[in-house]
XYZ file of C-alpha atoms in Angstrom:
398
model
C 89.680 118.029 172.949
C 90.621 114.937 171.153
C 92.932 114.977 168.274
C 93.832 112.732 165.368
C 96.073 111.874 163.005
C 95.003 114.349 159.889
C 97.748 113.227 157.676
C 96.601 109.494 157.717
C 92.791 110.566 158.203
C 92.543 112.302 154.633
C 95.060 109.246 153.109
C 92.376 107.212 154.138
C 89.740 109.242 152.254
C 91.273 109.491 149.188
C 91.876 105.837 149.460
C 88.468 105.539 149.387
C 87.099 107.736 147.239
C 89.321 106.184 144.222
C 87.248 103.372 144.698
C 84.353 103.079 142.877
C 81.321 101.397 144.524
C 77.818 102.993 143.062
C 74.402 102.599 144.784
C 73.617 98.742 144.592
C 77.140 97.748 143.521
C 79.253 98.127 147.059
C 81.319 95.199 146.826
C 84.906 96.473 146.147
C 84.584 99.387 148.577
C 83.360 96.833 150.772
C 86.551 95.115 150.540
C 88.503 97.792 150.568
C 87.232 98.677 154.199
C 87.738 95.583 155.249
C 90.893 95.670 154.073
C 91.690 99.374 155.689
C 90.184 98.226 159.256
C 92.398 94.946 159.961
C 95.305 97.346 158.714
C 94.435 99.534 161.635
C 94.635 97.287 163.979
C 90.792 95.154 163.882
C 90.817 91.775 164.263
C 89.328 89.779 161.196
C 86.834 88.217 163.906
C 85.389 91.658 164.405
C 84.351 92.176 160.884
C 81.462 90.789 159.507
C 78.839 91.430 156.684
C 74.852 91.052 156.955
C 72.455 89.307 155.105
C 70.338 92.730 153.924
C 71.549 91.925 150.561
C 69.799 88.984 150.675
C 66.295 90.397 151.815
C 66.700 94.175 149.905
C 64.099 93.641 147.013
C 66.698 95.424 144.704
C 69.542 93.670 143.193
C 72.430 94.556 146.246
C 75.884 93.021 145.670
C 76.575 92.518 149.453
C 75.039 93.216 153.008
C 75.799 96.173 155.294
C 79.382 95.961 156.951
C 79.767 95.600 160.825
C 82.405 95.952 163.157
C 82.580 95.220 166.465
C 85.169 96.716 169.086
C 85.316 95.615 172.609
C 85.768 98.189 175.215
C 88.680 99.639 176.975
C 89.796 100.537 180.225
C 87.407 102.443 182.606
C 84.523 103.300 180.286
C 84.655 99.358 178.582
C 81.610 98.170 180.842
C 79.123 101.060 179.966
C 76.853 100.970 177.139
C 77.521 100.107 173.473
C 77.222 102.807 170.819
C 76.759 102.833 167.499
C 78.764 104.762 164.448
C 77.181 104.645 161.011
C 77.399 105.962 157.676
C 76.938 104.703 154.113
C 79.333 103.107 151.990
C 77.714 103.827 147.658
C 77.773 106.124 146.052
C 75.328 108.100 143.731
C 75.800 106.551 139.892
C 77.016 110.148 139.009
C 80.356 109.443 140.570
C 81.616 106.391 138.662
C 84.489 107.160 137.070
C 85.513 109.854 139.480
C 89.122 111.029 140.087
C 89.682 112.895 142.792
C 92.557 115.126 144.092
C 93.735 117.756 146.833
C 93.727 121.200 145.903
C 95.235 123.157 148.947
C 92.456 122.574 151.862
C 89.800 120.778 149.383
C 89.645 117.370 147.987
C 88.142 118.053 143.738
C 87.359 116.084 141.005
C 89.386 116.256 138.137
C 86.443 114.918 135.665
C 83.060 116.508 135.345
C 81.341 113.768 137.271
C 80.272 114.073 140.940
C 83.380 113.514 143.565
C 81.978 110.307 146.209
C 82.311 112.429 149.250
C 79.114 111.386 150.149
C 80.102 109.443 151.668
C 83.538 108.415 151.160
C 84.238 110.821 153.884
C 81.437 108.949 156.394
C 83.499 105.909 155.427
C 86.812 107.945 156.165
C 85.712 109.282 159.553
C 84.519 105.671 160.826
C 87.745 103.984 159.821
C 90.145 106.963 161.425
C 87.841 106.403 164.561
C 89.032 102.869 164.648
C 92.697 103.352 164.217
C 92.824 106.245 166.450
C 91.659 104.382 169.244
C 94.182 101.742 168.904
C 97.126 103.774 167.760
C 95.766 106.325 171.588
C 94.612 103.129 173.435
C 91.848 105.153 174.768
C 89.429 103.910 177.058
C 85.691 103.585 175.077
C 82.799 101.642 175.605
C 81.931 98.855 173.217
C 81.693 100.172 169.871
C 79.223 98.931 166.619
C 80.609 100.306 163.486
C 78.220 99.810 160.770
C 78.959 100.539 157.073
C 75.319 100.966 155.204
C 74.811 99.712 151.670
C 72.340 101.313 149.056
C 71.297 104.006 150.716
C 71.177 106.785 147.408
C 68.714 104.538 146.315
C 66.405 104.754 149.166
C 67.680 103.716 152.595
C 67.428 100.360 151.871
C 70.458 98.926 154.315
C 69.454 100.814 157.207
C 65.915 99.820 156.724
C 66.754 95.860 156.508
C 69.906 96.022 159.010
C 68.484 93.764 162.058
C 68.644 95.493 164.772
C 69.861 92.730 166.597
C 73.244 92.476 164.858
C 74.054 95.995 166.233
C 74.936 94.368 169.468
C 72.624 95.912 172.136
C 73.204 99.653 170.832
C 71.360 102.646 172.846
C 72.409 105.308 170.918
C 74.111 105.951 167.253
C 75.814 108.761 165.565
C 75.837 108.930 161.589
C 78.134 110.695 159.578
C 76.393 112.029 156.215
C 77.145 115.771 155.205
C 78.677 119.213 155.392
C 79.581 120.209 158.578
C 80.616 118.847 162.065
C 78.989 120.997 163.983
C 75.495 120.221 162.531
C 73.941 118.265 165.362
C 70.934 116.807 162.932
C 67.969 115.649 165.527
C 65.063 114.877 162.594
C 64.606 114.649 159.051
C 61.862 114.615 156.860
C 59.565 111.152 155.484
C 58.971 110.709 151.865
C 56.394 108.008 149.884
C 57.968 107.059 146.769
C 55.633 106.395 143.955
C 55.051 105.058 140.720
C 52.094 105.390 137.783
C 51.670 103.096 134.619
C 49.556 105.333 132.062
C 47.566 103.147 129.561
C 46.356 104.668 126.169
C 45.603 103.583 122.920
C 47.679 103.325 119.462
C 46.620 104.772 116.447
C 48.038 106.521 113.468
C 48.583 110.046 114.242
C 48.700 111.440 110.683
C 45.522 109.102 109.824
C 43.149 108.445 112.705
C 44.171 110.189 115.596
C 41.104 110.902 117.525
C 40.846 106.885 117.658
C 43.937 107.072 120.033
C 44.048 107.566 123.713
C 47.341 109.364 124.615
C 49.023 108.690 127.818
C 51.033 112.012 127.109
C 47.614 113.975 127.474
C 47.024 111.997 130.600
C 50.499 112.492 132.101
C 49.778 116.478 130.828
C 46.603 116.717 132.105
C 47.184 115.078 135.660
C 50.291 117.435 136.068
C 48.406 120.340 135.470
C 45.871 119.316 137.827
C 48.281 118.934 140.882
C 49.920 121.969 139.759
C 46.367 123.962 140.237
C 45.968 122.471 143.506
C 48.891 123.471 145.047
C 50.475 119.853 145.031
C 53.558 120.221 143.200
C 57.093 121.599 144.072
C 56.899 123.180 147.048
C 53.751 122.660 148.881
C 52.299 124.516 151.450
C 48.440 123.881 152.586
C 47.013 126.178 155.730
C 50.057 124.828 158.269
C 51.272 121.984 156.457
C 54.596 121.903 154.392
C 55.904 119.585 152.083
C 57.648 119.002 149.023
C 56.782 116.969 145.867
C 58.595 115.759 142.790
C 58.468 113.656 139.130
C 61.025 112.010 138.719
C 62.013 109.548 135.311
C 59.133 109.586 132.457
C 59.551 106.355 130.469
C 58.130 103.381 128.016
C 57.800 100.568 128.095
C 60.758 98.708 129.651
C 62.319 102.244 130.233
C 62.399 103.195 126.887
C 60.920 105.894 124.764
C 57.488 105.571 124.141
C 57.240 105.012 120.638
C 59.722 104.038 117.687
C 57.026 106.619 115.692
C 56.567 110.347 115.692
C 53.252 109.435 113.834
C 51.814 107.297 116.738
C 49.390 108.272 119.543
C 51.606 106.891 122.728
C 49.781 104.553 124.145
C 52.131 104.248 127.704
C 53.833 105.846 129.940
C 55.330 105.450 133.162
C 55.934 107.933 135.787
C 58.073 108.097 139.520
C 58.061 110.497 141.244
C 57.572 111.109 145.533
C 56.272 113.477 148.247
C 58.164 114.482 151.487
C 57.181 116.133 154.805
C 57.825 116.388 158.374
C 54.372 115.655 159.002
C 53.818 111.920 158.126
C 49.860 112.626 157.153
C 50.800 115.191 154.942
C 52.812 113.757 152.799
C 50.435 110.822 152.369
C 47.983 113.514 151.451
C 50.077 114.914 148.488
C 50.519 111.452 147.089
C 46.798 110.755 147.400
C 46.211 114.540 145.830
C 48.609 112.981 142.720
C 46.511 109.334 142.742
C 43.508 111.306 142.421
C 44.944 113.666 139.622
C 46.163 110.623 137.282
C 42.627 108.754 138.050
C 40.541 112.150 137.131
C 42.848 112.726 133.743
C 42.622 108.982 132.793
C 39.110 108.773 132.697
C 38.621 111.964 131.498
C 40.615 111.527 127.936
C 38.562 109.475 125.968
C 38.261 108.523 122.142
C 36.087 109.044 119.553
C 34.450 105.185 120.760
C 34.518 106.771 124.177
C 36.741 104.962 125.380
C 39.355 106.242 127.999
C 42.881 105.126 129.408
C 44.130 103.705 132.319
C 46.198 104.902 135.348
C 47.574 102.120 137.530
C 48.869 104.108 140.660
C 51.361 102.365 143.571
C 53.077 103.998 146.253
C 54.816 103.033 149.294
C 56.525 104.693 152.448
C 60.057 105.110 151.345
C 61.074 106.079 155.201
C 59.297 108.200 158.295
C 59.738 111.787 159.154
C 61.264 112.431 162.759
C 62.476 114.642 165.251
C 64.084 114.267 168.635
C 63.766 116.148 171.468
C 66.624 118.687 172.868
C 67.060 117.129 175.523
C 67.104 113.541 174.453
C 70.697 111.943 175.852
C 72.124 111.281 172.569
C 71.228 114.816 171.708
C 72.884 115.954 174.912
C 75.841 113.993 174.467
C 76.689 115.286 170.735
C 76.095 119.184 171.729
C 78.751 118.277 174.618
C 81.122 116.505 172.290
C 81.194 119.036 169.166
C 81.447 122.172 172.302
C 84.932 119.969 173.464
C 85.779 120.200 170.177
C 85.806 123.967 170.578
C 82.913 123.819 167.884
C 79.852 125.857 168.213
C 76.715 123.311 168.012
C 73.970 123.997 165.404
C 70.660 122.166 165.959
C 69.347 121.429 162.428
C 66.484 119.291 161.552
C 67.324 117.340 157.154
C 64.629 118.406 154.643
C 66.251 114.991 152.809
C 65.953 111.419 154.035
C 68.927 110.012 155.781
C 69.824 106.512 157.465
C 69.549 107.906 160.774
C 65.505 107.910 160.112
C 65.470 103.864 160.142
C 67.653 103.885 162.635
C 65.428 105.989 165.156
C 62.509 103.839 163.796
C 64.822 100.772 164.706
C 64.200 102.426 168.264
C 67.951 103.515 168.002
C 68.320 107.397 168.349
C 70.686 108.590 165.997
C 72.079 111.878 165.795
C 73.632 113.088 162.052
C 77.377 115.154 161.728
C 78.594 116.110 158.565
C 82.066 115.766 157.757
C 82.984 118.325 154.677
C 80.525 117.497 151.617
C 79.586 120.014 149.203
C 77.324 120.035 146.499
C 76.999 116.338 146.601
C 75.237 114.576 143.690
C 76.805 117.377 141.278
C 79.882 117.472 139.128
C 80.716 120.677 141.282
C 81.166 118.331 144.541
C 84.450 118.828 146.705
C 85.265 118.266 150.049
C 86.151 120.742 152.894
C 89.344 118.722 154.487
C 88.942 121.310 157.454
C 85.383 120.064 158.373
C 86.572 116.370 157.332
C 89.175 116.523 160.195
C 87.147 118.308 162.678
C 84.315 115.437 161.676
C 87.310 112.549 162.628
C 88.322 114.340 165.962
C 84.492 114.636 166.765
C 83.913 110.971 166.195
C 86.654 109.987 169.016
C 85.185 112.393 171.657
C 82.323 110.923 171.148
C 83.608 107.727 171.832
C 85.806 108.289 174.522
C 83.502 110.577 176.779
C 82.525 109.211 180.317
């Protein structure tokens, strides 16, 4: 059973999470790893940023953070292996200030806390100074520190796998407990609808309008008939569907008028399932329903709005097999621990689905969130500790 330094492990994730460092805007948490990591002992040689930022189509302050340890001793010829997690945060936790309240780190402001995943960023950094401060034998070891992934993934997705340095394997650290042994996780298309109507006077010539509100109503209630919204369930199928922001133009309101026929609307919204088919099926079952309400409200001059529908595969369902070796090896690392194992397969999207499309397996701990993306968030510093000691077993078994 490997043990670590719990004292300076949760120092280190406070340290973090009173750094701000939102979805898309990573760069002083950035440097503050960097900063943390040479104090532990990493050479400045080791560290290194990517050029994701650079190919992300969203605006990205920096790239996703790598490290890179040699090996050690008898195990520092066998295979490299990755550690992962992500370093934003959702935009719910700016302005955060977080303290310890007997075995929980709380906020002390009702926005949400940063533990996702301030304590993924925790975990990898303890992993790194425990292995110096032990001088344990590992093999080579690829730390990589994930930017913008609340926003949809988007580091591990552009992350070459090449820069990884030859990885077989990976571990991620992104939620509650560290004996979940995560082996899948679901896929989700992400999509997006620009309803065109028509002005007109309300309180003089309405029925000259075409209302994109009437579309928007009419295609909801559709899918909802169908059996397309919310939870969905069709024969054996299962999947989930959402909408997400309503807006106008340029993300405003719709109108400056209460007397005018809105004449556009935009709509996101996406569909998730463990069966890749099916969730393309509930976004076609939504294309359909916005095509079937736009031409179906019409004006007095018969004429009838628009629906300009785009969606795209935000990342791919997957699930690895029991007996897969990185499967294997985390069951045997969280039973050292003197941790029961719990097989669970994520019903949300997490990096370790681009990784395994990378053709990296990646197996997902958690490490003491709660109710992330809430104001109620907090962190369990019992599961956060047992997350740390996990991490170096899993580096230092033979």
């Amino acid at each position: 059973m490997q043990k670590v330094d719990n004292a300076q492990a949760v120092n280190r994730l406070m340290r973090f999470l009173a750094v701000e460092g939102v979805t898309g805007r990573e760069a002083a948490i950035g440097k503050e790893l960097v900063a943390a990591l040479k104090e532990v002992g990493v050479p400045a040689r080791a560290i290194r940023f990517d050029d994701a930022h650079k190919r992300i189509p969203v605006p990205c302050e920096i790239g996703n953070l790598i490290v890179d340890l040699p090996g050690r001793g008898r195990l520092g010829n066998h295979p490299r292996i990755l550690f992962m997690t992500h370093m934003d945060t959702v935009p719910l936790c700016a302005g955060a200030k977080p303290k310890i309240q007997g075995r929980k780190v709380v906020n002390t402001v009702r926005t949400a806390l940063g533990g996702d995943n301030r304590t993924g960023c925790g975990v990898l950094v303890t992993l790194a100074a425990e292995l110096a401060a032990q001088k344990l034998d590992h093999p080579p070891l690829t730390l990589l520190f994930t930017v913008r992934e609340e926003s949809g993934l988007w580091g591990a997705r552009f992350v070459d796998p090449k820069d990884l340095g030859g990885v077989r394997i990976g571990f991620n650290y992104d939620g509650r407990s560290a004996s979940y042994v995560t082996v899948g996780a679901v896929g989700a298309d992400r999509w997006e609808v620009e309803i065109s109507g028509r002005a007109a006077h309300a309180g003089g010539a309405p029925e000259r309008g075409i209302s994109s509100t009437l579309i928007l109503a009419e295609a909801l209630s559709d899918v909802r008939r169908g059996g397309w919204f919310g939870k969905v369930v069709h024969g054996d199928k299962v999947g989930t569907s959402n909408i997400g922001v309503v807006a106008g133009p340029n993300g405003g309101s719709a109108g400056d008028a209460t007397n005018v026929v809105t004449d556009y609307v935009k709509v996101r919204g996406e569909s998730r399932s463990h069966d890749a088919k099916f969730h393309k099926e509930i976004t076609a079952a939504y294309k359909a329903a916005f095509a079937k309400a736009a031409a179906g409200v019409t004006n007095v001059q018969g004429q009838s709005g628009k629906a300009k529908f785009v969606s795209h595969t935000d990342y791919y369902p997957f699930r690895m097999k029991d007996n897969a070796p990185v499967v294997q090896r985390a069951i045997e690392a969280v039973t050292a621990q003197g941790i029961k194992p719990e097989i669970r397969v994520a019903n949300g999207g997490l990096d370790a689905n681009w990784l395994v499309r990378h053709g990296i397996p990646t197996v997902t701990f958690g490490a003491g969130q709660n109710e992330p993306h809430t104001v109620d968030e907090w962190i369990d510093l019992k599961e956060y500790e047992a997350a740390c000691g996990l991490a170096v077993q899993l580096a230092t078994m033979s």
